[in-house]
């Protein structure tokens, strides 16, 4: 027979099922003292067996007492009805809530800029800003290469790049052919899983993967699409998969990835995309006076600057001259801004290899054979490795900050080497502007209030008497939440939603990698002009999701009580 103490333990475990008012009435002290009449006849029971039997009977009575959860369900219903009345108009309080700066610098790990003595930069999508139509150019060139070289059907030439489809940070499943958006913990975003251009249902996802969470074995066949060129890559992969599905042809999903990847790489390595850009720079390159001001400011403050890029020198030179020619004197050269210029660096292998540096003669287009043991001003260097770079420059550890757009190729190596890192994420500006809009904040506030009410409802025990009311309220809350999620998602991207968060408000896997490899992130390097060179950049102490997301004040917007 169970002991008296174990019975009290069993009873205490049931207390959370009761309201706070009833928990006060039925505390262990009231049990011992026989108070309140709740435990009818308890004080008259003398033997331990009788006490335990009476206690069990009282617990059964409490479980059958539908007034306990009924009261809580009715309370949640009233709050939901009150909230729905508030949802009919955007409250003025939304306009008073603080807004995030689209040009802000967002901090994952504290940085003192007065300690930074060396600034390094990638070129593409870091120093150089490109127009949106560059993605169409890359897509078309890669598509043509797949048809001409890999013998894909001629009909594929009719494919068009769709800028509304992809976002950065997706994963492609080489085994199953699905494009996935994952959250911070590696779980599939249920509204962001596509097979070709068709979104899969929850039932199809469960059938394919068995679970939302991507395990270690499944992760081995996933490849991340993380840099800014991945937009054209993701779209071309999806279009090719869709072609084979529509044609009812058997195909291996890994071959499609390999072929698209080779085609994209050919477009860059062969230089064909570089030539197209330089032939019509007004169409593809964005002029940027602020970048020149930023670089000059750093030089005036005595900072050292270096350029480290995978692009060839002629492409970098042509792009820099086009971007800055209107703002520099006729006798000035952009190379004067940099202490070291390294092209065709072959990142990320640059950070782990032991390749020697070669001095590049850009007039003769030749590489010297002499050993490079010092970096001379106005000279251009090719290849090389981090080990030699550190030996020659003596620039070590946290005095160096490197800016790049690719979390793996650009920032993972420097981060592991002890440099500070800054991720350049151009889409950050538009996403913050969307977040700052009243219409988004309105839906976000609705979503969080409904989420809270759902959480409280889930913690309420349904009985046979109130099961219908419980289910009706849950269905209504879920429908309202689903509607708010859909509206917020479509404000960013109709297929995959926001880059940094999932539809449920969780950080995305892309955000996870930003946390891993970027000390700070911003939309453009020149945003640092908004901060003093001696500024201390501090990470918010209460980070729950990305630092640029607003996390409080939601219930207060409509004057609802804060629980």
Coordinates of C-alpha atoms in Angstrom, one line a residue:
X1 CA 0.0 0.0 0.0
X2 CA 1.3 3.5 -0.8
X3 CA 2.6 5.5 2.1
X4 CA 1.0 8.7 3.3
X5 CA 3.8 10.9 2.0
X6 CA 3.6 9.4 -1.5
X7 CA -0.1 10.2 -1.6
X8 CA 0.6 13.8 -0.8
X9 CA 3.3 13.9 -3.5
X10 CA 0.7 12.5 -5.9
X11 CA -1.8 15.2 -4.9
X12 CA 0.7 18.0 -5.2
X13 CA 1.4 16.9 -8.8
X14 CA -2.2 17.5 -9.5
X15 CA -2.3 21.0 -8.0
X16 CA -1.1 22.8 -11.3
X17 CA -4.3 21.5 -12.9
X18 CA -6.3 23.7 -10.5
X19 CA -6.6 27.4 -10.6
X20 CA -4.5 29.5 -8.3
X21 CA -7.5 30.2 -6.2
X22 CA -8.2 26.5 -5.7
X23 CA -4.5 25.7 -5.1
X24 CA -4.7 28.2 -2.2
X25 CA -7.8 26.4 -0.8
X26 CA -6.3 22.9 -1.2
X27 CA -2.7 23.5 0.0
X28 CA -1.0 20.8 2.1
X29 CA -1.6 23.0 5.1
X30 CA -5.4 23.1 4.6
X31 CA -5.2 19.3 4.1
X32 CA -3.4 18.8 7.4
X33 CA -5.7 21.2 9.2
X34 CA -8.9 20.0 7.6
X35 CA -9.9 23.5 6.5
X36 CA -12.3 25.0 4.1
X37 CA -14.8 22.2 3.8
X38 CA -13.1 21.2 0.5
X39 CA -12.1 17.9 2.0
X40 CA -15.4 17.0 3.3
X41 CA -15.2 14.7 6.4
X42 CA -11.4 14.5 6.1
X43 CA -10.7 15.6 9.7
X44 CA -13.1 12.8 11.0
X45 CA -11.0 10.1 9.3
X46 CA -8.6 8.5 11.8
X47 CA -6.6 5.6 10.2
X48 CA -3.9 6.2 7.5
X49 CA -5.7 3.9 5.2
X50 CA -8.9 5.9 5.5
X51 CA -7.1 9.2 5.1
X52 CA -5.4 8.0 1.9
X53 CA -8.8 6.6 0.6
X54 CA -10.5 9.9 1.4
X55 CA -7.7 11.8 -0.3
X56 CA -7.9 9.8 -3.5
X57 CA -11.7 10.3 -3.5
X58 CA -11.2 14.0 -3.2
X59 CA -8.7 14.0 -6.1
X60 CA -11.2 12.1 -8.2
X61 CA -13.8 14.7 -7.3
X62 CA -11.5 17.5 -8.3
X63 CA -10.8 15.8 -11.7
X64 CA -14.5 15.5 -12.3
X65 CA -15.2 19.0 -11.3
X66 CA -15.7 20.7 -14.6
X67 CA -15.9 24.2 -13.1
X68 CA -12.1 24.4 -12.7
X69 CA -11.1 24.2 -16.4
X70 CA -14.4 25.6 -17.5
X71 CA -13.5 28.8 -15.6
X72 CA -10.1 29.0 -17.2
X73 CA -11.4 28.2 -20.7
X74 CA -14.1 30.8 -20.3
X75 CA -11.4 33.3 -19.1
X76 CA -9.3 32.6 -22.2
X77 CA -12.3 32.9 -24.4
X78 CA -13.2 36.3 -23.0
X79 CA -9.6 37.5 -23.5
X80 CA -9.6 36.2 -27.0
X81 CA -12.9 38.0 -27.8
X82 CA -11.5 41.2 -26.3
X83 CA -8.3 40.9 -28.4
X84 CA -10.3 40.3 -31.6
X85 CA -12.1 43.6 -31.0
X86 CA -8.7 45.3 -30.6
X87 CA -7.5 43.6 -33.8
X88 CA -10.1 45.5 -35.9
X89 CA -7.8 48.5 -36.1
X90 CA -4.1 49.3 -35.8
X91 CA -3.6 51.0 -32.4
X92 CA -1.7 54.3 -32.2
X93 CA 0.6 52.6 -29.7
X94 CA 2.3 50.7 -32.6
X95 CA 3.5 54.0 -34.0
X96 CA 5.2 54.8 -30.7
X97 CA 7.1 51.6 -30.4
X98 CA 10.9 51.9 -31.2
X99 CA 12.0 51.0 -34.6
X100 CA 15.2 49.2 -35.7
X101 CA 17.7 51.0 -37.9
X102 CA 18.0 49.4 -41.4
X103 CA 21.6 50.7 -41.6
X104 CA 22.4 49.6 -38.1
X105 CA 25.3 47.4 -36.9
X106 CA 24.0 44.4 -35.0
X107 CA 26.2 42.8 -32.5
X108 CA 26.6 39.1 -31.5
X109 CA 29.8 39.6 -29.6
X110 CA 31.2 42.8 -28.1
X111 CA 33.7 44.7 -30.1
X112 CA 35.8 47.8 -29.2
X113 CA 36.5 49.5 -32.5
X114 CA 39.4 51.5 -30.9
X115 CA 41.1 48.1 -30.6
X116 CA 40.7 47.3 -34.3
X117 CA 43.8 48.4 -36.3
X118 CA 43.3 46.4 -39.5
X119 CA 40.3 46.3 -41.8
X120 CA 40.0 43.6 -44.4
X121 CA 37.4 43.3 -47.2
X122 CA 36.0 40.8 -49.6
X123 CA 35.0 42.3 -53.0
X124 CA 31.8 40.9 -54.4
X125 CA 28.7 42.0 -52.5
X126 CA 30.9 43.5 -49.9
X127 CA 32.8 46.4 -51.4
X128 CA 30.9 46.0 -54.7
X129 CA 27.1 46.4 -54.7
X130 CA 25.3 44.8 -57.6
X131 CA 21.9 45.5 -59.1
X132 CA 19.2 42.8 -58.7
X133 CA 19.3 41.8 -62.4
X134 CA 22.7 40.3 -61.9
X135 CA 21.0 37.2 -60.6
X136 CA 19.1 36.8 -63.9
X137 CA 22.4 37.1 -65.8
X138 CA 24.0 34.3 -63.7
X139 CA 20.9 32.2 -64.0
X140 CA 20.8 32.5 -67.8
X141 CA 24.5 31.9 -68.3
X142 CA 24.4 28.7 -66.1
X143 CA 21.3 27.5 -67.8
X144 CA 22.9 27.9 -71.3
X145 CA 26.0 26.0 -70.1
X146 CA 23.9 23.1 -68.8
X147 CA 22.1 22.8 -72.2
X148 CA 25.2 23.3 -74.3
X149 CA 27.7 21.3 -72.3
X150 CA 25.7 18.8 -70.2
X151 CA 23.1 18.2 -72.9
X152 CA 20.1 19.1 -70.9
X153 CA 16.9 19.4 -73.1
X154 CA 16.7 22.4 -75.3
X155 CA 13.4 23.4 -73.7
X156 CA 15.3 24.4 -70.5
X157 CA 16.5 27.5 -72.4
X158 CA 13.0 28.8 -71.9
X159 CA 13.4 28.9 -68.1
X160 CA 13.4 32.4 -66.5
X161 CA 14.8 33.5 -63.2
X162 CA 12.1 34.2 -60.6
X163 CA 13.3 36.7 -58.1
X164 CA 10.2 36.1 -55.9
X165 CA 11.1 32.4 -55.2
X166 CA 14.4 32.0 -53.4
X167 CA 15.9 33.4 -50.2
X168 CA 19.4 33.1 -48.8
X169 CA 20.2 30.3 -46.4
X170 CA 18.2 27.4 -47.9
X171 CA 19.3 23.8 -48.0
X172 CA 19.1 21.4 -50.8
X173 CA 18.6 17.7 -50.1
X174 CA 20.8 15.9 -52.7
X175 CA 19.1 12.6 -52.0
X176 CA 15.4 13.6 -52.2
X177 CA 15.6 16.8 -54.3
X178 CA 13.9 19.1 -51.8
X179 CA 14.7 22.7 -51.1
X180 CA 14.3 23.3 -47.3
X181 CA 14.2 26.2 -44.9
X182 CA 15.5 25.0 -41.5
X183 CA 15.2 26.7 -38.1
X184 CA 17.9 27.4 -35.5
X185 CA 17.7 23.8 -34.2
X186 CA 17.7 22.1 -37.6
X187 CA 14.0 21.4 -37.9
X188 CA 12.1 21.8 -41.2
X189 CA 10.0 24.9 -41.6
X190 CA 6.7 23.2 -42.5
X191 CA 5.7 26.0 -44.8
X192 CA 9.1 26.2 -46.4
X193 CA 9.8 22.8 -48.1
X194 CA 9.6 22.6 -51.9
X195 CA 10.0 19.8 -54.3
X196 CA 10.8 21.6 -57.5
X197 CA 8.5 24.6 -57.5
X198 CA 5.7 22.9 -55.6
X199 CA 5.4 23.4 -51.8
X200 CA 5.0 20.1 -50.0
X201 CA 2.2 19.6 -47.5
X202 CA 2.8 18.6 -43.9
X203 CA 1.7 15.1 -44.6
X204 CA 4.2 14.8 -47.5
X205 CA 7.0 16.1 -45.3
X206 CA 6.2 13.6 -42.6
X207 CA 6.1 10.8 -45.2
X208 CA 9.5 11.8 -46.7
X209 CA 11.4 12.7 -43.6
X210 CA 9.5 10.9 -40.9
X211 CA 10.1 13.9 -38.5
X212 CA 10.5 17.6 -38.7
X213 CA 14.0 17.4 -37.2
X214 CA 16.9 16.8 -39.5
X215 CA 19.1 14.2 -37.8
X216 CA 22.9 13.8 -38.3
X217 CA 22.5 11.1 -41.0
X218 CA 20.0 13.2 -43.0
X219 CA 22.2 16.3 -42.6
X220 CA 25.0 14.7 -44.5
X221 CA 23.1 14.9 -47.8
X222 CA 22.1 18.6 -47.3
X223 CA 24.1 21.4 -48.9
X224 CA 23.7 25.0 -47.7
X225 CA 23.1 27.8 -50.2
X226 CA 24.5 30.8 -48.2
X227 CA 26.2 33.4 -50.4
X228 CA 24.4 36.0 -52.5
X229 CA 25.0 34.1 -55.7
X230 CA 22.9 31.3 -54.3
X231 CA 19.6 33.0 -55.4
X232 CA 20.2 32.0 -59.0
X233 CA 21.5 28.6 -57.9
X234 CA 18.5 27.7 -55.8
X235 CA 16.0 28.9 -58.5
X236 CA 17.8 26.9 -61.2
X237 CA 17.9 23.7 -59.1
X238 CA 14.2 24.0 -58.4
X239 CA 13.3 24.6 -62.0
X240 CA 15.4 21.6 -63.2
X241 CA 13.7 19.3 -60.7
X242 CA 10.3 20.6 -61.7
X243 CA 11.1 20.0 -65.4
X244 CA 11.9 16.3 -64.7
X245 CA 8.8 15.9 -62.5
X246 CA 6.5 17.4 -65.1
X247 CA 8.1 15.3 -67.9
X248 CA 7.7 12.2 -65.7
X249 CA 11.4 11.3 -66.2
X250 CA 13.5 9.5 -63.7
X251 CA 16.4 11.5 -62.3
X252 CA 19.0 11.5 -59.5
X253 CA 18.6 14.6 -57.4
X254 CA 22.3 14.7 -56.6
X255 CA 23.2 14.9 -60.3
X256 CA 21.0 18.0 -60.7
X257 CA 22.8 19.7 -57.8
X258 CA 26.3 18.7 -59.2
X259 CA 25.4 20.0 -62.7
X260 CA 23.9 23.2 -61.5
X261 CA 26.9 23.8 -59.2
X262 CA 29.4 23.1 -61.9
X263 CA 27.5 25.5 -64.2
X264 CA 27.4 28.3 -61.7
X265 CA 31.1 27.8 -60.9
X266 CA 31.9 27.8 -64.6
X267 CA 30.1 31.1 -65.0
X268 CA 32.5 32.6 -62.3
X269 CA 35.7 30.7 -62.9
X270 CA 35.7 31.2 -66.7
X271 CA 35.2 34.9 -66.3
X272 CA 32.2 35.0 -68.6
X273 CA 30.0 36.8 -66.0
X274 CA 32.9 39.2 -65.2
X275 CA 33.1 40.1 -68.9
X276 CA 29.4 40.6 -69.2
X277 CA 29.4 42.9 -66.1
X278 CA 32.3 45.1 -67.3
X279 CA 30.8 45.4 -70.8
X280 CA 27.7 47.0 -69.3
X281 CA 28.6 48.2 -65.7
X282 CA 25.7 50.7 -65.5
X283 CA 23.4 47.8 -65.8
X284 CA 24.9 45.7 -63.0
X285 CA 27.2 47.7 -60.7
X286 CA 25.9 50.3 -58.2
X287 CA 28.0 53.4 -57.8
X288 CA 28.9 54.1 -54.2
X289 CA 30.3 57.3 -52.9
X290 CA 29.8 56.3 -49.2
X291 CA 32.2 53.4 -49.6
X292 CA 34.9 55.8 -50.7
X293 CA 34.2 58.0 -47.6
X294 CA 34.4 55.0 -45.3
X295 CA 37.7 53.8 -46.7
X296 CA 39.2 57.2 -46.6
X297 CA 38.1 57.8 -43.1
X298 CA 39.8 54.6 -42.0
X299 CA 43.0 55.6 -43.7
X300 CA 42.9 59.0 -42.0
X301 CA 42.5 57.3 -38.7
X302 CA 45.7 55.4 -39.3
X303 CA 44.1 52.0 -39.9
X304 CA 45.6 49.4 -42.2
X305 CA 43.4 48.1 -45.1
X306 CA 43.6 45.0 -47.2
X307 CA 41.4 43.5 -50.0
X308 CA 41.1 39.7 -50.1
X309 CA 38.9 38.3 -52.9
X310 CA 38.5 35.3 -55.1
X311 CA 37.8 37.5 -58.1
X312 CA 40.5 38.2 -60.7
X313 CA 42.3 41.5 -60.5
X314 CA 41.0 42.9 -63.9
X315 CA 37.4 42.4 -62.7
X316 CA 38.0 44.1 -59.3
X317 CA 39.9 47.0 -60.9
X318 CA 37.2 47.6 -63.5
X319 CA 34.5 47.5 -60.9
X320 CA 36.3 49.7 -58.4
X321 CA 37.1 52.3 -61.0
X322 CA 33.5 52.4 -62.2
X323 CA 32.1 52.7 -58.7
X324 CA 34.5 55.4 -57.6
X325 CA 35.6 57.3 -60.7
X326 CA 33.2 60.2 -60.2
X327 CA 34.4 60.7 -56.6
X328 CA 38.2 60.4 -57.0
X329 CA 40.6 62.7 -58.7
X330 CA 41.9 61.8 -62.2
X331 CA 45.4 61.0 -60.8
X332 CA 44.1 59.0 -57.8
X333 CA 43.9 55.2 -57.8
X334 CA 41.6 53.1 -55.6
X335 CA 44.7 50.9 -54.9
X336 CA 46.1 53.7 -52.8
X337 CA 43.4 53.1 -50.2
X338 CA 44.7 49.5 -49.5
X339 CA 48.0 48.4 -48.0
X340 CA 47.6 44.9 -49.5
X341 CA 45.5 43.7 -52.4
X342 CA 45.1 39.9 -52.9
X343 CA 43.1 38.5 -55.8
X344 CA 42.2 34.9 -56.8
X345 CA 42.7 33.9 -53.2
X346 CA 40.8 30.7 -53.5
X347 CA 38.8 31.1 -50.3
X348 CA 38.0 29.1 -48.2
X349 CA 41.2 27.0 -49.0
X350 CA 43.2 30.2 -48.4
X351 CA 42.7 29.8 -44.7
X352 CA 43.9 26.2 -44.4
X353 CA 46.4 25.7 -47.3
X354 CA 50.1 26.5 -47.6
X355 CA 50.0 28.0 -51.1
X356 CA 52.6 30.7 -51.7
X357 CA 51.8 34.2 -52.8
X358 CA 52.6 35.2 -56.4
X359 CA 53.2 38.8 -57.4
X360 CA 50.9 39.7 -60.3
X361 CA 51.9 42.0 -63.2
X362 CA 48.5 43.4 -64.3
X363 CA 50.0 45.2 -67.4
X364 CA 51.6 42.0 -68.7
X365 CA 49.0 39.6 -67.1
X366 CA 51.8 37.4 -65.7
X367 CA 52.8 36.0 -62.4
X368 CA 56.3 36.3 -60.9
X369 CA 58.3 33.3 -59.7
X370 CA 60.2 35.1 -57.0
X371 CA 59.3 34.4 -53.3
X372 CA 57.0 36.9 -51.7
X373 CA 58.3 37.8 -48.2
X374 CA 56.9 41.3 -48.0
X375 CA 53.9 43.2 -49.4
X376 CA 54.9 46.2 -51.4
X377 CA 52.5 49.2 -51.9
X378 CA 50.8 49.4 -55.3
X379 CA 51.6 45.7 -56.0
X380 CA 49.0 43.1 -56.6
X381 CA 49.2 39.5 -55.2
X382 CA 47.5 36.3 -56.2
X383 CA 46.8 33.1 -54.3
X384 CA 48.6 32.7 -51.0
X385 CA 47.4 31.4 -47.6
X386 CA 46.6 32.7 -44.2
X387 CA 49.7 31.3 -42.6
X388 CA 52.0 33.3 -44.9
X389 CA 49.8 36.4 -44.7
X390 CA 50.2 36.5 -40.9
X391 CA 53.9 35.9 -41.1
X392 CA 54.4 38.8 -43.6
X393 CA 52.1 41.3 -42.1
X394 CA 52.3 40.4 -38.4
X395 CA 48.6 41.3 -38.1
X396 CA 47.2 38.9 -35.6
X397 CA 44.0 38.1 -33.7
X398 CA 41.4 40.6 -32.5
X399 CA 43.1 43.7 -34.0
X400 CA 41.9 42.5 -37.4
X401 CA 38.3 42.6 -38.6
X402 CA 37.3 41.0 -41.9
X403 CA 34.1 41.9 -43.9
X404 CA 32.5 39.3 -46.2
X405 CA 29.1 38.2 -47.4
X406 CA 29.6 34.4 -47.4
X407 CA 29.4 32.9 -43.9
X408 CA 31.4 29.8 -44.8
X409 CA 33.9 30.9 -47.5
X410 CA 34.6 34.4 -46.1
X411 CA 34.0 34.3 -42.4
X412 CA 34.4 30.8 -40.9
X413 CA 38.2 30.8 -41.5
X414 CA 38.9 34.2 -40.1
X415 CA 36.7 33.5 -37.1
X416 CA 38.6 30.3 -36.3
X417 CA 41.9 32.3 -36.8
X418 CA 40.9 34.7 -34.1
X419 CA 40.0 37.7 -36.3
X420 CA 36.9 39.7 -35.7
X421 CA 34.3 39.2 -38.4
X422 CA 31.5 41.3 -40.0
X423 CA 28.8 39.7 -42.1
X424 CA 27.5 41.8 -45.0
X425 CA 23.9 40.9 -45.6
X426 CA 22.2 43.2 -48.1
X427 CA 18.7 41.9 -47.6
X428 CA 18.8 43.0 -44.0
X429 CA 17.8 46.5 -44.9
X430 CA 14.6 45.5 -46.6
X431 CA 13.7 43.0 -43.9
X432 CA 14.1 45.6 -41.2
X433 CA 12.0 48.1 -43.1
X434 CA 9.3 45.5 -43.4
X435 CA 9.5 44.8 -39.6
X436 CA 9.2 48.5 -38.9
X437 CA 6.0 48.8 -40.9
X438 CA 2.7 49.2 -39.0
X439 CA 1.1 46.4 -40.9
X440 CA 3.8 43.9 -40.0
X441 CA 3.8 44.9 -36.3
X442 CA 0.1 44.7 -36.3
X443 CA 0.2 41.0 -37.4
X444 CA 3.2 40.3 -35.2
X445 CA 1.4 41.6 -32.1
X446 CA -1.7 39.5 -33.0
X447 CA 0.5 36.4 -33.4
X448 CA 2.2 36.8 -30.1
X449 CA -1.0 37.4 -28.1
X450 CA -2.7 34.3 -29.8
X451 CA 0.4 32.3 -29.1
X452 CA 0.2 33.2 -25.5
X453 CA -3.5 32.3 -25.3
X454 CA -2.8 29.0 -27.0
X455 CA -0.1 28.2 -24.5
X456 CA -2.4 28.8 -21.6
X457 CA -5.2 26.8 -23.2
X458 CA -2.8 23.8 -23.8
X459 CA -2.0 23.9 -20.0
X460 CA -5.7 23.6 -19.2
X461 CA -7.1 20.1 -18.8
X462 CA -10.2 19.3 -20.8
X463 CA -12.9 17.2 -19.3
X464 CA -15.8 15.3 -20.9
X465 CA -18.1 18.2 -20.0
X466 CA -16.0 21.0 -21.6
X467 CA -14.3 19.2 -24.4
X468 CA -16.4 20.8 -27.2
X469 CA -15.7 24.3 -25.9
X470 CA -12.0 23.5 -25.5
X471 CA -11.7 22.2 -29.1
X472 CA -13.7 25.1 -30.6
X473 CA -11.6 27.7 -28.9
X474 CA -8.3 25.9 -29.9
X475 CA -9.5 25.7 -33.5
X476 CA -10.3 29.4 -33.5
X477 CA -7.0 30.4 -32.0
X478 CA -5.1 28.2 -34.4
X479 CA -6.9 29.6 -37.4
X480 CA -6.2 33.2 -36.3
X481 CA -2.5 32.3 -35.7
X482 CA -2.2 30.6 -39.1
X483 CA -3.7 33.7 -40.8
X484 CA -1.3 36.1 -39.0
X485 CA 1.7 33.8 -39.9
X486 CA 0.7 33.7 -43.6
X487 CA 0.3 37.5 -43.8
X488 CA 3.7 38.1 -42.2
X489 CA 5.4 35.5 -44.4
X490 CA 4.1 37.1 -47.6
X491 CA 5.4 40.5 -46.6
X492 CA 8.9 39.0 -47.0
X493 CA 8.8 36.1 -49.5
X494 CA 5.8 34.2 -50.6
X495 CA 7.7 30.9 -50.8
X496 CA 10.0 30.9 -47.8
X497 CA 9.2 33.9 -45.8
X498 CA 11.9 35.9 -43.9
X499 CA 15.6 35.2 -44.2
X500 CA 16.3 35.4 -40.5
X501 CA 13.2 33.8 -38.8
X502 CA 10.7 31.1 -39.5
X503 CA 7.0 31.6 -39.7
X504 CA 6.7 30.6 -36.0
X505 CA 9.2 33.3 -34.9
X506 CA 12.1 30.9 -34.4
X507 CA 15.6 31.9 -35.7
X508 CA 16.4 30.3 -39.0
X509 CA 19.4 28.1 -39.6
X510 CA 21.0 31.0 -41.5
X511 CA 20.7 33.1 -38.4
X512 CA 22.4 30.2 -36.5
X513 CA 25.4 30.5 -38.8
X514 CA 25.5 34.3 -38.4
X515 CA 25.7 33.7 -34.6
X516 CA 28.5 31.2 -35.2
X517 CA 30.8 33.1 -37.5
X518 CA 29.9 36.8 -37.4
X519 CA 30.8 39.1 -34.4
X520 CA 28.7 41.8 -36.1
X521 CA 26.4 42.0 -39.1
X522 CA 25.0 44.8 -41.2
X523 CA 23.8 45.5 -44.7
X524 CA 26.8 47.4 -46.0
X525 CA 30.3 48.2 -44.7
X526 CA 29.8 51.9 -45.1
X527 CA 27.2 51.7 -42.3
X528 CA 30.2 52.0 -40.0
X529 CA 30.3 55.6 -40.9
X530 CA 27.3 56.1 -38.6
X531 CA 29.5 55.1 -35.6
X532 CA 32.6 56.7 -34.1
X533 CA 35.9 54.8 -34.9
X534 CA 36.3 54.5 -31.1
X535 CA 32.8 53.1 -30.5
X536 CA 32.2 50.1 -28.3
X537 CA 29.7 47.8 -29.9
X538 CA 27.8 45.8 -27.3
X539 CA 25.6 42.7 -27.8
X540 CA 22.1 43.2 -26.2
X541 CA 22.0 41.5 -22.9
X542 CA 18.6 40.0 -23.5
X543 CA 19.1 38.4 -26.9
X544 CA 16.5 35.7 -27.5
X545 CA 16.4 36.0 -31.3
X546 CA 18.5 38.1 -33.7
X547 CA 19.5 41.5 -32.2
X548 CA 17.6 43.4 -34.9
X549 CA 14.3 41.9 -33.9
X550 CA 11.9 43.7 -31.6
X551 CA 11.0 41.5 -28.7
X552 CA 8.8 43.4 -26.2
X553 CA 5.8 45.7 -25.8
X554 CA 3.4 43.5 -27.8
X555 CA 0.5 43.1 -25.3
X556 CA 0.8 46.7 -24.1
X557 CA 0.1 47.9 -27.7
X558 CA -3.6 47.1 -27.3
X559 CA -3.7 47.9 -23.6
X560 CA -4.1 44.2 -22.8
X561 CA -2.9 42.9 -19.4
X562 CA 0.7 41.6 -19.4
X563 CA 0.6 38.0 -18.0

